[in-house]
Structures are given as C-alpha cells and as structure tokens.
C-alpha cells in the first residue's frame, strides 16, 4: 500500500508539473520598452482565463523572426516601431497592425551637465549637441541603430538634421559628405551601446547608484520618465529632457497579429486584447506611464518641469523615407558612420567542447566573420574595427589580431577553423589576456568589449577582479553560455563589468549575434 501511495503522489506531482509548464495559450513577442505595460496585459489575460507569455526581443530580432521562411511560433508582435515590420515582414504575416501609443526618442542629460552646457530652458539643436561632443563636454549612451529602435530613431534624426532643416530625412543625406561627417562626429559621443533600450536604462541606473553616472542617454521619452522616477526614489540627480529643435523620430508601439494558421480562439483573443488596449480605460493607464495616446483618448501624464518633461508638448516629427532608403541608412551606420569597435573574442576550445560544441562554435564564427553572412543581421564589421581572437582551454592558446576588412576576417576565421578541442577550462585567464591585448588600442577612439564564451566552469578566478580594475579601463565583459557553463561565474563577471550574459544553449550563433549588438 505504501508503494502505491508513493506512486500516486509521484503521478500527481507529474500532472501538476505538466500543468504548470504547459504551452501558453497566447504568445507575444515585444520590444523591451513595452515591459512596463506587461502588468496591464497580464491582468487582461487573467480576466479572460488565457495564459499569456510575453518574450522581449530587440527590434531587429523581431524583424528577422518575421523574415524567416518558416512562420515564427508566436501569435502577436509588439515592437517599438512599425518601421521594423515594414522593413522585414516580406511574407506579410502580420495582420491588423495598430499603434497602441507613441513616444518620441529624445536625449536625457544629467541636470548639472545640461546647466553647464547652457541648455536648460532653451531650444537645443543637433548642432549644439555636436559641438558639446566635439569639445569633449558630452558623451552618451545609445542603443545600436541596427539592433534597437531607439538607436535607429536617434540616428535617423541626426541624419535628417545634418542635411537640411531636419523636418524630413532626405535620401540625398546618405551620399552627402558633409552630412556623413556631421553624423560620424556625433556618434563619437557614444560611451556605451546595446541592443536593448530597457537594458540601457538599467545600465544608467546602476552607474548612477554607484556614483558614476554617464553624461546622457538617448532613449524614449517614456523610458526617461521611468529612469527619472527611479532616480527620484533614490534621491539621485535627474536627467534633463532635451528635445532636438529640428525634430525627432517617434515610436508608435504597434500591436499586430501573426497569421500562422492558428484556431479562431487565438484570433478572437487578439482582437479582444487589441480593443482593450485601445479602450479609454487602458489608454488612461498607458498615458499615466508617460506615453502619448490618441488625441482626446486620455489625459497626458502630469508635466514635470524640473526635468523639462511634458508629454502634452508638441514635438515635431521627422518625415521618414521609404523602407529601402531606411535599410540603406542602417547599412551606412554599420559600415561607415558608427564609432569603430574593439572586440576581443575569448573562445572555449576545452575538451568538453569536442564534437557538437566545437562544430557549433565554428558555425557561429563563420556567421560573425563572413561579411555576406554578418550583413544579413546588420552586425558586419568595418575596416575601422579591431578584432582580437583568443582560443583557450586551461589557459590562452594564441592571440590573433586583425581589422574588420574582409581579408583580415578571413585570416581570423582560418585560425579559428584550425583549432581543435582539448584540455581544461580557464575563462578568467583568457579574459586577462584579452585585457592585455586591448591595452594599445584603448585610448584610440574604439568602443571596446570582451565576449567570453564558455561551456564549463573555471577553477582559477584568482586575480581577475584586480586585473580588470587595473587594466580593464571599465571594459565590459559579455558572457555567452553553452552546454553546462557555470552561469553564476559569467553573471558575476558581467555584473562586475556592467555587461550581460547571453544564453547560447539553444542557438550559439544567435547568442554571438546578440552580443555583437552591444558593441
């Protein structure tokens, strides 16, 4: 009898576990900027007795997901901007796309810095921002224009302002040497980049709480409100909102249904959710977050003059050209105008990588270091970039260096292809070797990062913190996990260096691509 009782308990536990892990009834993929609205959505799902899963991806990730020949296993997309749907939904799978709210991308500047620059209470033009950057008086956080919508919006506004009056992005700006030079000079002000607007906000708050805030951050007006709400709670210095006088690009937060042959219940639920989010009740709550809603739908959030925030203020919007021109502008950013990167790749070739792990790693590197492949995800290198590759096992093997030109990438890839798995694992020694190899380039205008990929656990952490503080120059160390990698170790390294960890367990190539978007 006792054995039967134990068996019954085990079966019941299995059934309960299965219920808890069942597939979602409705799956949404959204941009990170929508995260603050998740409680609103989940409350609606709960009332409808529907299990909703919301995953957050960068704007380009959402676009590439839609561009695949096979339909994505999602029911709806909610990116920052319809721009990415227009660029990548070539199969026209997204139906009934409707804007839920809007928010302009603006520059938040530390209040004391804004006062020193003489910007408080005055119109600020993009040329004023350029002059501050060129004088060494201003640097800023900004997401990658090819990976995240807020970075793309800031970049496109820079292009528009650099050529003409800034009210529209003239395609001629892409070929104008003076406009290119202005934008390239502006982008030298990027202190840190990322593939996520939400992660950039978290980075700013983390450094502010540590007493080392950055000068400024390009982000959504609503996300800057979230940032300042947190800073106000901390008793920290607020960011002053700068609305470039020439005009800005807006995010329209469109929610669309992904047609992939679902049953009628999925479509009916989507219609109900979209209708609810556009209702007066939901729009009132959305407006309270600092987002802009349709005229007359809801009262805007209260203005906060101490940081120049006013969501009822009319902010000129730049007119954007057709998708092919936008696509060319993004390629121009990636290949010519962005701040050049200095990237060290620490690649695990320990014995546990033998077989499938080694094969997947080499496949990922072929994507990263083959221009035609990398350009599909807008992560291609430029000749101005500097790349360092260090294979490791229980220590660094060799250090290979090159630039981002095609011939140099081919040499680096050949060196990686010649490696084979064997030995132990010491990722810390590789990171220390990366710091040493990067030293000659750290003061030459590069945007630096270390990407540390491992499938195991390192036994020798001695000295890593000290080496990083002494010679790392605040270098971020991004982790990429694979197999049985010790995520706690990588998380600790990422936290110390203000970086993040990417999960390569399901797709190592995608993990490296995501990490590349942060540099």
Short mmCIF file of C-alpha atoms in Angstrom, two decimals:
data_model
loop_
_atom_site.label_atom_id
_atom_site.label_comp_id
_atom_site.label_asym_id
_atom_site.label_seq_id
_atom_site.Cartn_x
_atom_site.Cartn_y
_atom_site.Cartn_z
CA UNK A 1 0.00 0.00 0.00
CA UNK A 2 2.81 2.39 0.87
CA UNK A 3 4.39 1.84 -2.58
CA UNK A 4 1.02 2.56 -4.24
CA UNK A 5 0.65 5.77 -2.21
CA UNK A 6 4.14 6.91 -3.19
CA UNK A 7 3.37 6.11 -6.83
CA UNK A 8 0.11 8.08 -6.67
CA UNK A 9 1.90 11.09 -5.20
CA UNK A 10 4.55 10.88 -7.93
CA UNK A 11 1.90 10.71 -10.67
CA UNK A 12 0.00 13.65 -9.16
CA UNK A 13 3.23 15.69 -8.90
CA UNK A 14 3.96 14.93 -12.54
CA UNK A 15 0.49 16.05 -13.59
CA UNK A 16 0.79 19.25 -11.59
CA UNK A 17 4.22 19.93 -13.06
CA UNK A 18 2.82 19.40 -16.52
CA UNK A 19 0.00 21.85 -15.83
CA UNK A 20 2.45 24.45 -14.58
CA UNK A 21 4.68 24.19 -17.64
CA UNK A 22 2.03 23.89 -20.35
CA UNK A 23 2.45 25.88 -23.50
CA UNK A 24 0.97 29.39 -23.45
CA UNK A 25 -2.49 29.96 -24.89
CA UNK A 26 -1.23 33.18 -26.45
CA UNK A 27 2.38 34.14 -27.15
CA UNK A 28 3.51 37.73 -27.70
CA UNK A 29 7.00 38.93 -28.65
CA UNK A 30 7.56 42.56 -27.68
CA UNK A 31 10.26 45.20 -27.53
CA UNK A 32 11.85 45.80 -24.12
CA UNK A 33 10.24 49.25 -23.95
CA UNK A 34 6.82 47.56 -23.61
CA UNK A 35 7.82 45.77 -20.40
CA UNK A 36 6.28 48.38 -18.12
CA UNK A 37 2.89 47.61 -19.72
CA UNK A 38 3.08 43.86 -19.10
CA UNK A 39 1.05 44.04 -15.84
CA UNK A 40 -1.76 45.71 -17.79
CA UNK A 41 -1.72 42.96 -20.42
CA UNK A 42 -1.40 40.10 -17.93
CA UNK A 43 -4.33 41.42 -15.89
CA UNK A 44 -6.46 41.34 -19.02
CA UNK A 45 -5.25 37.82 -19.86
CA UNK A 46 -6.15 36.67 -16.35
CA UNK A 47 -9.67 38.09 -16.66
CA UNK A 48 -10.05 36.22 -19.93
CA UNK A 49 -8.67 32.98 -18.38
CA UNK A 50 -5.91 32.92 -21.00
CA UNK A 51 -2.29 32.06 -20.23
CA UNK A 52 -0.19 34.74 -21.95
CA UNK A 53 3.55 34.57 -22.44
CA UNK A 54 5.44 37.75 -23.34
CA UNK A 55 9.04 37.46 -24.51
CA UNK A 56 11.20 40.53 -25.09
CA UNK A 57 13.46 40.92 -28.10
CA UNK A 58 15.29 43.72 -29.87
CA UNK A 59 13.66 45.40 -32.85
CA UNK A 60 15.94 43.67 -35.34
CA UNK A 61 15.31 40.28 -33.67
CA UNK A 62 11.58 40.76 -34.17
CA UNK A 63 12.14 41.78 -37.79
CA UNK A 64 14.40 38.81 -38.57
CA UNK A 65 11.93 36.45 -36.92
CA UNK A 66 9.25 37.65 -39.33
CA UNK A 67 11.59 37.49 -42.31
CA UNK A 68 12.26 33.76 -41.90
CA UNK A 69 10.66 31.44 -44.44
CA UNK A 70 9.10 29.41 -41.62
CA UNK A 71 6.47 31.33 -39.63
CA UNK A 72 7.52 32.14 -36.05
CA UNK A 73 5.80 30.28 -33.21
CA UNK A 74 4.17 33.44 -31.87
CA UNK A 75 0.67 34.87 -32.02
CA UNK A 76 1.41 38.60 -31.91
CA UNK A 77 4.25 41.07 -32.16
CA UNK A 78 4.55 44.38 -30.32
CA UNK A 79 7.76 46.11 -31.42
CA UNK A 80 8.73 49.68 -30.65
CA UNK A 81 8.01 50.86 -34.17
CA UNK A 82 6.18 49.75 -37.31
CA UNK A 83 9.40 50.60 -39.15
CA UNK A 84 10.76 47.11 -38.42
CA UNK A 85 7.58 45.42 -39.66
CA UNK A 86 7.77 47.43 -42.90
CA UNK A 87 11.43 46.50 -43.36
CA UNK A 88 11.25 42.78 -42.61
CA UNK A 89 7.72 41.38 -42.87
CA UNK A 90 8.14 40.48 -46.53
CA UNK A 91 5.79 37.50 -46.14
CA UNK A 92 3.05 39.86 -44.89
CA UNK A 93 2.25 37.63 -41.94
CA UNK A 94 1.44 40.50 -39.58
CA UNK A 95 -2.23 41.46 -39.75
CA UNK A 96 -4.22 44.37 -38.30
CA UNK A 97 -1.23 46.32 -37.02
CA UNK A 98 -2.43 49.20 -34.83
CA UNK A 99 -0.48 51.74 -32.79
CA UNK A 100 -1.14 51.44 -29.06
CA UNK A 101 0.71 54.62 -28.06
CA UNK A 102 3.54 56.86 -29.22
CA UNK A 103 6.69 58.27 -27.66
CA UNK A 104 9.50 60.38 -29.15
CA UNK A 105 13.18 59.43 -28.85
CA UNK A 106 14.99 62.28 -27.10
CA UNK A 107 18.21 62.97 -25.21
CA UNK A 108 18.24 62.85 -21.42
CA UNK A 109 21.18 64.83 -19.99
CA UNK A 110 22.24 64.95 -16.34
CA UNK A 111 20.70 68.13 -14.97
CA UNK A 112 24.03 69.60 -13.79
CA UNK A 113 25.59 68.85 -17.18
CA UNK A 114 22.64 70.45 -19.00
CA UNK A 115 23.06 73.59 -16.87
CA UNK A 116 26.80 73.76 -17.60
CA UNK A 117 26.07 73.47 -21.31
CA UNK A 118 23.51 76.29 -21.08
CA UNK A 119 20.67 74.10 -22.35
CA UNK A 120 18.15 74.48 -19.53
CA UNK A 121 15.08 76.41 -20.65
CA UNK A 122 16.42 76.94 -24.16
CA UNK A 123 15.90 75.26 -27.55
CA UNK A 124 18.70 72.80 -28.31
CA UNK A 125 19.64 71.92 -31.87
CA UNK A 126 21.53 68.86 -33.05
CA UNK A 127 24.46 71.17 -33.87
CA UNK A 128 24.58 72.18 -30.18
CA UNK A 129 24.85 68.50 -29.23
CA UNK A 130 27.56 68.02 -31.86
CA UNK A 131 29.59 70.96 -30.54
CA UNK A 132 29.41 69.59 -26.99
CA UNK A 133 30.64 66.18 -28.19
CA UNK A 134 33.47 67.68 -30.22
CA UNK A 135 34.54 69.82 -27.26
CA UNK A 136 34.76 66.73 -25.06
CA UNK A 137 31.98 68.05 -22.83
CA UNK A 138 29.38 65.36 -23.57
CA UNK A 139 29.15 61.62 -24.15
CA UNK A 140 26.05 59.46 -24.08
CA UNK A 141 24.52 56.02 -24.00
CA UNK A 142 22.72 54.97 -27.19
CA UNK A 143 21.47 51.64 -28.46
CA UNK A 144 22.80 50.27 -31.73
CA UNK A 145 20.91 51.80 -34.66
CA UNK A 146 20.91 48.44 -36.45
CA UNK A 147 19.70 46.39 -33.48
CA UNK A 148 17.31 48.59 -31.50
CA UNK A 149 14.65 51.11 -32.46
CA UNK A 150 15.65 53.89 -30.05
CA UNK A 151 19.16 53.94 -31.52
CA UNK A 152 17.76 53.88 -35.05
CA UNK A 153 15.41 56.76 -34.23
CA UNK A 154 18.20 58.90 -32.74
CA UNK A 155 20.48 58.14 -35.69
CA UNK A 156 17.84 58.92 -38.32
CA UNK A 157 17.09 62.23 -36.57
CA UNK A 158 20.82 63.02 -36.67
CA UNK A 159 20.90 62.31 -40.40
CA UNK A 160 17.84 64.46 -41.03
CA UNK A 161 19.29 67.37 -39.04
CA UNK A 162 22.68 67.08 -40.73
CA UNK A 163 21.14 67.58 -44.17
CA UNK A 164 18.50 70.26 -44.47
CA UNK A 165 16.17 71.58 -41.83
CA UNK A 166 15.63 68.29 -40.04
CA UNK A 167 11.91 68.07 -40.80
CA UNK A 168 12.45 65.13 -43.15
CA UNK A 169 15.15 62.60 -43.91
CA UNK A 170 16.15 63.37 -47.48
CA UNK A 171 17.68 60.29 -49.18
CA UNK A 172 20.39 62.63 -50.52
CA UNK A 173 21.74 62.89 -46.96
CA UNK A 174 23.14 59.38 -47.29
CA UNK A 175 25.50 60.47 -50.06
CA UNK A 176 26.33 63.96 -48.82
CA UNK A 177 29.92 64.10 -47.44
CA UNK A 178 29.15 66.99 -45.06
CA UNK A 179 26.09 65.23 -43.61
CA UNK A 180 28.04 62.00 -43.17
CA UNK A 181 30.87 63.84 -41.44
CA UNK A 182 28.45 65.52 -39.00
CA UNK A 183 26.73 62.29 -38.06
CA UNK A 184 30.03 60.41 -37.71
CA UNK A 185 31.28 63.16 -35.38
CA UNK A 186 28.07 62.98 -33.34
CA UNK A 187 28.36 59.21 -32.96
CA UNK A 188 31.83 59.61 -31.47
CA UNK A 189 29.89 60.64 -28.38
CA UNK A 190 28.65 57.08 -27.81
CA UNK A 191 30.12 55.88 -24.50
CA UNK A 192 28.29 52.54 -24.39
CA UNK A 193 25.99 50.83 -26.86
CA UNK A 194 23.50 48.00 -26.51
CA UNK A 195 20.81 46.05 -28.33
CA UNK A 196 18.07 46.93 -25.83
CA UNK A 197 16.58 50.25 -24.70
CA UNK A 198 15.44 48.72 -21.42
CA UNK A 199 18.89 47.32 -20.68
CA UNK A 200 20.39 50.75 -21.41
CA UNK A 201 18.07 52.30 -18.82
CA UNK A 202 19.15 49.69 -16.27
CA UNK A 203 22.81 50.39 -17.06
CA UNK A 204 22.31 54.12 -16.46
CA UNK A 205 20.56 53.49 -13.13
CA UNK A 206 23.24 51.04 -12.00
CA UNK A 207 26.06 53.51 -12.66
CA UNK A 208 24.11 56.39 -11.11
CA UNK A 209 23.58 54.36 -7.93
CA UNK A 210 27.30 53.60 -7.88
CA UNK A 211 28.06 57.33 -8.05
CA UNK A 212 29.44 57.13 -11.61
CA UNK A 213 26.57 58.19 -13.86
CA UNK A 214 27.03 58.74 -17.57
CA UNK A 215 26.53 62.22 -19.01
CA UNK A 216 23.43 61.43 -21.01
CA UNK A 217 21.26 58.82 -22.71
CA UNK A 218 19.26 58.72 -25.94
CA UNK A 219 16.03 56.88 -25.19
CA UNK A 220 12.26 57.10 -25.37
CA UNK A 221 10.59 59.97 -23.54
CA UNK A 222 8.55 57.39 -21.59
CA UNK A 223 11.66 55.37 -20.68
CA UNK A 224 13.39 58.54 -19.49
CA UNK A 225 10.37 59.08 -17.23
CA UNK A 226 10.83 55.55 -15.85
CA UNK A 227 14.51 56.34 -15.31
CA UNK A 228 13.80 59.61 -13.51
CA UNK A 229 11.06 58.03 -11.39
CA UNK A 230 13.69 55.55 -10.15
CA UNK A 231 16.32 58.28 -9.70
CA UNK A 232 13.85 60.37 -7.72
CA UNK A 233 13.21 57.43 -5.40
CA UNK A 234 16.96 57.01 -4.96
CA UNK A 235 17.46 60.70 -4.29
CA UNK A 236 19.68 60.88 -7.38
CA UNK A 237 20.25 63.55 -9.99
CA UNK A 238 17.57 63.64 -12.68
CA UNK A 239 18.07 63.59 -16.43
CA UNK A 240 17.02 66.80 -18.18
CA UNK A 241 14.89 66.18 -21.29
CA UNK A 242 16.34 67.64 -24.49
CA UNK A 243 14.00 67.66 -27.47
CA UNK A 244 16.15 68.43 -30.55
CA UNK A 245 14.60 71.51 -32.14
CA UNK A 246 14.82 70.20 -35.71
CA UNK A 247 12.61 67.19 -34.99
CA UNK A 248 12.60 63.67 -33.60
CA UNK A 249 11.55 60.19 -34.65
CA UNK A 250 8.62 58.62 -32.83
CA UNK A 251 7.99 55.03 -31.76
CA UNK A 252 4.38 54.02 -32.45
CA UNK A 253 4.27 50.75 -30.43
CA UNK A 254 2.18 48.75 -32.94
CA UNK A 255 0.48 45.52 -31.90
CA UNK A 256 -0.16 43.08 -34.73
CA UNK A 257 -1.49 39.54 -35.16
CA UNK A 258 0.89 36.95 -36.66
CA UNK A 259 -1.07 34.73 -39.03
CA UNK A 260 0.27 31.16 -38.97
CA UNK A 261 -2.83 29.02 -39.16
CA UNK A 262 -3.98 29.25 -35.52
CA UNK A 263 -7.52 28.41 -34.49
CA UNK A 264 -10.25 31.03 -34.26
CA UNK A 265 -9.80 31.34 -30.49
CA UNK A 266 -6.33 32.88 -30.90
CA UNK A 267 -7.61 35.46 -33.36
CA UNK A 268 -10.62 36.29 -31.21
CA UNK A 269 -8.41 36.79 -28.16
CA UNK A 270 -6.03 39.05 -30.12
CA UNK A 271 -8.95 41.21 -31.27
CA UNK A 272 -10.20 41.47 -27.70
CA UNK A 273 -6.75 42.36 -26.35
CA UNK A 274 -6.10 44.99 -29.00
CA UNK A 275 -9.57 46.50 -28.46
CA UNK A 276 -8.94 46.63 -24.72
CA UNK A 277 -5.52 48.29 -25.07
CA UNK A 278 -7.12 50.96 -27.25
CA UNK A 279 -10.03 51.48 -24.83
CA UNK A 280 -10.35 54.61 -22.71
CA UNK A 281 -9.66 52.58 -19.55
CA UNK A 282 -6.37 51.12 -20.80
CA UNK A 283 -5.28 54.29 -22.59
CA UNK A 284 -5.68 56.24 -19.36
CA UNK A 285 -3.32 53.83 -17.60
CA UNK A 286 -0.89 53.86 -20.53
CA UNK A 287 -0.85 57.67 -20.56
CA UNK A 288 -0.06 57.68 -16.84
CA UNK A 289 3.25 55.95 -17.73
CA UNK A 290 4.28 59.00 -19.74
CA UNK A 291 3.33 57.63 -23.15
CA UNK A 292 1.36 59.66 -25.66
CA UNK A 293 -2.08 58.41 -26.68
CA UNK A 294 -4.50 59.32 -29.45
CA UNK A 295 -5.85 62.90 -29.17
CA UNK A 296 -8.78 63.08 -26.80
CA UNK A 297 -8.40 59.47 -25.66
CA UNK A 298 -6.76 60.10 -22.29
CA UNK A 299 -5.30 62.94 -20.27
CA UNK A 300 -1.48 63.01 -20.63
CA UNK A 301 0.77 62.40 -17.67
CA UNK A 302 1.43 65.39 -15.47
CA UNK A 303 4.21 67.63 -16.71
CA UNK A 304 7.36 67.66 -14.56
CA UNK A 305 9.08 71.00 -15.22
CA UNK A 306 12.11 70.17 -13.05
CA UNK A 307 13.36 67.94 -15.84
CA UNK A 308 11.53 69.52 -18.82
CA UNK A 309 9.13 66.59 -19.23
CA UNK A 310 5.78 67.39 -20.81
CA UNK A 311 4.02 64.70 -22.85
CA UNK A 312 1.40 67.22 -23.98
CA UNK A 313 4.10 69.31 -25.68
CA UNK A 314 4.00 69.21 -29.48
CA UNK A 315 7.33 67.78 -30.64
CA UNK A 316 7.99 67.95 -34.40
CA UNK A 317 8.31 64.56 -36.05
CA UNK A 318 10.74 64.00 -38.90
CA UNK A 319 9.28 62.52 -42.08
CA UNK A 320 10.98 59.22 -42.93
CA UNK A 321 11.55 57.92 -46.47
CA UNK A 322 10.56 54.54 -47.91
CA UNK A 323 11.88 51.30 -46.33
CA UNK A 324 14.65 50.74 -48.95
CA UNK A 325 16.16 54.12 -48.04
CA UNK A 326 15.93 53.32 -44.31
CA UNK A 327 17.62 49.98 -44.97
CA UNK A 328 20.45 51.73 -46.80
CA UNK A 329 20.78 54.26 -43.97
CA UNK A 330 21.17 51.43 -41.44
CA UNK A 331 23.85 49.78 -43.57
CA UNK A 332 25.65 53.13 -43.77
CA UNK A 333 25.59 53.34 -39.98
CA UNK A 334 27.01 49.85 -39.53
CA UNK A 335 29.72 50.06 -42.19
CA UNK A 336 30.79 53.70 -42.13
CA UNK A 337 29.38 56.07 -39.51
CA UNK A 338 29.24 54.31 -36.14
CA UNK A 339 32.07 54.53 -33.64
CA UNK A 340 34.53 51.71 -34.51
CA UNK A 341 34.56 48.71 -32.19
CA UNK A 342 37.42 46.98 -30.40
CA UNK A 343 36.27 43.43 -29.71
CA UNK A 344 38.11 40.55 -28.06
CA UNK A 345 36.55 37.11 -28.58
CA UNK A 346 37.52 34.52 -25.94
CA UNK A 347 36.51 31.15 -27.42
CA UNK A 348 36.34 27.95 -25.37
CA UNK A 349 38.15 25.02 -27.04
CA UNK A 350 38.39 22.88 -23.90
CA UNK A 351 37.92 19.12 -24.13
CA UNK A 352 34.21 19.29 -23.26
CA UNK A 353 33.62 21.26 -26.47
CA UNK A 354 34.69 18.29 -28.58
CA UNK A 355 32.15 17.26 -31.21
CA UNK A 356 28.89 19.22 -31.39
CA UNK A 357 30.12 22.12 -29.26
CA UNK A 358 33.16 22.76 -31.43
CA UNK A 359 31.06 22.45 -34.59
CA UNK A 360 28.50 24.98 -33.31
CA UNK A 361 31.21 27.40 -32.22
CA UNK A 362 32.86 27.32 -35.64
CA UNK A 363 29.49 27.77 -37.33
CA UNK A 364 28.85 30.83 -35.17
CA UNK A 365 32.26 32.27 -36.06
CA UNK A 366 31.60 31.70 -39.78
CA UNK A 367 28.49 33.84 -39.44
CA UNK A 368 30.29 36.51 -37.42
CA UNK A 369 33.40 36.68 -39.62
CA UNK A 370 31.92 36.23 -43.10
CA UNK A 371 30.76 39.65 -44.36
CA UNK A 372 27.92 38.32 -46.53
CA UNK A 373 26.51 36.34 -43.58
CA UNK A 374 27.03 39.01 -40.92
CA UNK A 375 25.35 41.67 -43.07
CA UNK A 376 22.09 39.70 -43.06
CA UNK A 377 21.77 40.60 -39.37
CA UNK A 378 23.40 44.03 -39.71
CA UNK A 379 26.33 43.01 -37.50
CA UNK A 380 29.01 43.29 -40.18
CA UNK A 381 32.39 44.73 -39.29
CA UNK A 382 34.05 47.71 -40.94
CA UNK A 383 37.74 48.09 -41.83
CA UNK A 384 37.97 50.61 -38.96
CA UNK A 385 37.10 47.93 -36.38
CA UNK A 386 39.71 45.95 -34.46
CA UNK A 387 39.15 42.24 -33.71
CA UNK A 388 41.13 40.08 -31.29
CA UNK A 389 40.54 36.32 -31.15
CA UNK A 390 41.87 34.20 -28.26
CA UNK A 391 41.07 30.46 -28.22
CA UNK A 392 41.52 28.99 -24.73
CA UNK A 393 41.36 25.80 -22.70
CA UNK A 394 43.12 25.76 -19.31
CA UNK A 395 44.89 28.91 -20.49
CA UNK A 396 45.05 31.16 -23.55
CA UNK A 397 46.48 29.35 -26.57
CA UNK A 398 47.38 32.11 -29.02
CA UNK A 399 46.25 35.65 -29.69
CA UNK A 400 45.18 36.52 -33.24
CA UNK A 401 44.55 40.13 -34.26
CA UNK A 402 43.13 41.86 -37.29
CA UNK A 403 40.89 44.63 -38.52
CA UNK A 404 37.34 44.35 -39.84
CA UNK A 405 38.30 44.18 -43.50
CA UNK A 406 37.26 41.05 -45.46
CA UNK A 407 40.82 39.70 -45.87
CA UNK A 408 41.59 40.13 -42.18
CA UNK A 409 38.33 38.46 -41.17
CA UNK A 410 39.17 35.51 -43.44
CA UNK A 411 42.57 35.10 -41.73
CA UNK A 412 40.98 35.17 -38.28
CA UNK A 413 38.36 32.64 -39.33
CA UNK A 414 41.03 30.32 -40.76
CA UNK A 415 42.88 30.46 -37.44
CA UNK A 416 39.69 29.50 -35.59
CA UNK A 417 38.96 26.66 -38.03
CA UNK A 418 42.42 25.22 -37.34
CA UNK A 419 41.75 24.90 -33.60
CA UNK A 420 40.59 21.64 -32.02
CA UNK A 421 39.14 20.85 -28.62
CA UNK A 422 41.20 19.59 -25.70
CA UNK A 423 42.37 20.48 -22.19
CA UNK A 424 40.70 22.14 -19.21
CA UNK A 425 38.83 25.41 -18.80
CA UNK A 426 40.05 28.78 -17.53
CA UNK A 427 37.99 31.61 -18.93
CA UNK A 428 39.46 34.10 -16.43
CA UNK A 429 42.96 33.66 -17.84
CA UNK A 430 41.60 34.32 -21.32
CA UNK A 431 39.82 37.48 -20.16
CA UNK A 432 43.06 38.71 -18.55
CA UNK A 433 44.90 38.01 -21.83
CA UNK A 434 42.21 39.97 -23.67
CA UNK A 435 42.72 42.97 -21.38
CA UNK A 436 46.45 42.89 -22.12
CA UNK A 437 45.95 42.59 -25.89
CA UNK A 438 43.49 45.50 -25.90
CA UNK A 439 45.72 47.93 -23.98
CA UNK A 440 47.42 49.55 -27.01
CA UNK A 441 44.02 50.46 -28.52
CA UNK A 442 42.01 51.67 -25.53
CA UNK A 443 42.76 55.36 -26.00
CA UNK A 444 42.29 55.43 -29.77
CA UNK A 445 38.56 56.07 -30.03
CA UNK A 446 37.27 52.50 -30.15
CA UNK A 447 34.14 51.23 -28.41
CA UNK A 448 35.60 48.23 -26.53
CA UNK A 449 34.13 44.94 -25.30
CA UNK A 450 35.19 41.41 -24.44
CA UNK A 451 32.94 38.50 -25.42
CA UNK A 452 33.67 35.48 -23.21
CA UNK A 453 32.18 32.19 -24.42
CA UNK A 454 32.44 29.00 -22.37
CA UNK A 455 30.70 25.67 -21.87
CA UNK A 456 32.17 24.86 -18.49
CA UNK A 457 33.34 26.04 -15.11
CA UNK A 458 36.67 27.72 -14.42
CA UNK A 459 38.70 26.67 -11.42
CA UNK A 460 41.05 29.65 -11.30
CA UNK A 461 39.41 33.04 -10.67
CA UNK A 462 42.35 34.42 -8.74
CA UNK A 463 43.34 37.89 -9.79
CA UNK A 464 40.57 38.54 -12.31
CA UNK A 465 38.92 41.39 -10.40
CA UNK A 466 42.25 43.09 -9.74
CA UNK A 467 43.44 42.71 -13.33
CA UNK A 468 40.16 44.14 -14.62
CA UNK A 469 40.26 47.13 -12.28
CA UNK A 470 43.91 47.79 -13.03
CA UNK A 471 43.99 47.27 -16.78
CA UNK A 472 40.41 46.86 -17.90
CA UNK A 473 39.55 50.56 -18.15
CA UNK A 474 35.97 49.61 -17.26
CA UNK A 475 35.87 47.17 -20.17
CA UNK A 476 32.52 45.32 -20.31
CA UNK A 477 32.85 41.53 -20.42
CA UNK A 478 29.82 39.90 -22.04
CA UNK A 479 29.25 36.22 -21.39
CA UNK A 480 27.94 33.61 -23.82
CA UNK A 481 26.90 30.31 -22.25
CA UNK A 482 26.90 26.90 -23.89
CA UNK A 483 26.23 23.41 -22.59
CA UNK A 484 26.91 23.12 -18.86
CA UNK A 485 28.56 26.51 -18.48
CA UNK A 486 28.59 27.89 -14.95
CA UNK A 487 26.21 30.80 -15.42
CA UNK A 488 26.88 32.06 -11.90
CA UNK A 489 30.51 32.71 -12.83
CA UNK A 490 29.57 34.53 -16.02
CA UNK A 491 26.87 36.52 -14.21
CA UNK A 492 29.41 37.65 -11.62
CA UNK A 493 31.82 38.78 -14.33
CA UNK A 494 29.03 40.59 -16.20
CA UNK A 495 27.81 42.31 -13.03
CA UNK A 496 31.31 43.44 -12.10
CA UNK A 497 31.98 44.86 -15.59
CA UNK A 498 28.44 46.20 -16.23
CA UNK A 499 27.70 43.82 -19.07
CA UNK A 500 25.27 40.92 -19.53
CA UNK A 501 25.13 37.20 -20.32
CA UNK A 502 23.57 35.65 -23.44
CA UNK A 503 22.24 32.09 -23.49
CA UNK A 504 23.81 30.12 -26.33
CA UNK A 505 22.32 26.80 -25.28
CA UNK A 506 19.63 26.79 -27.95
CA UNK A 507 21.47 28.71 -30.65
CA UNK A 508 25.09 29.71 -30.22
CA UNK A 509 25.10 31.76 -33.42
CA UNK A 510 22.15 33.86 -32.22
CA UNK A 511 23.85 34.42 -28.86
CA UNK A 512 27.00 35.76 -30.53
CA UNK A 513 24.91 37.93 -32.84
CA UNK A 514 23.09 39.42 -29.86
CA UNK A 515 26.38 40.07 -28.03
CA UNK A 516 27.76 41.77 -31.14
CA UNK A 517 24.81 44.19 -31.00
CA UNK A 518 26.18 45.56 -27.72
CA UNK A 519 29.45 46.68 -29.32
#
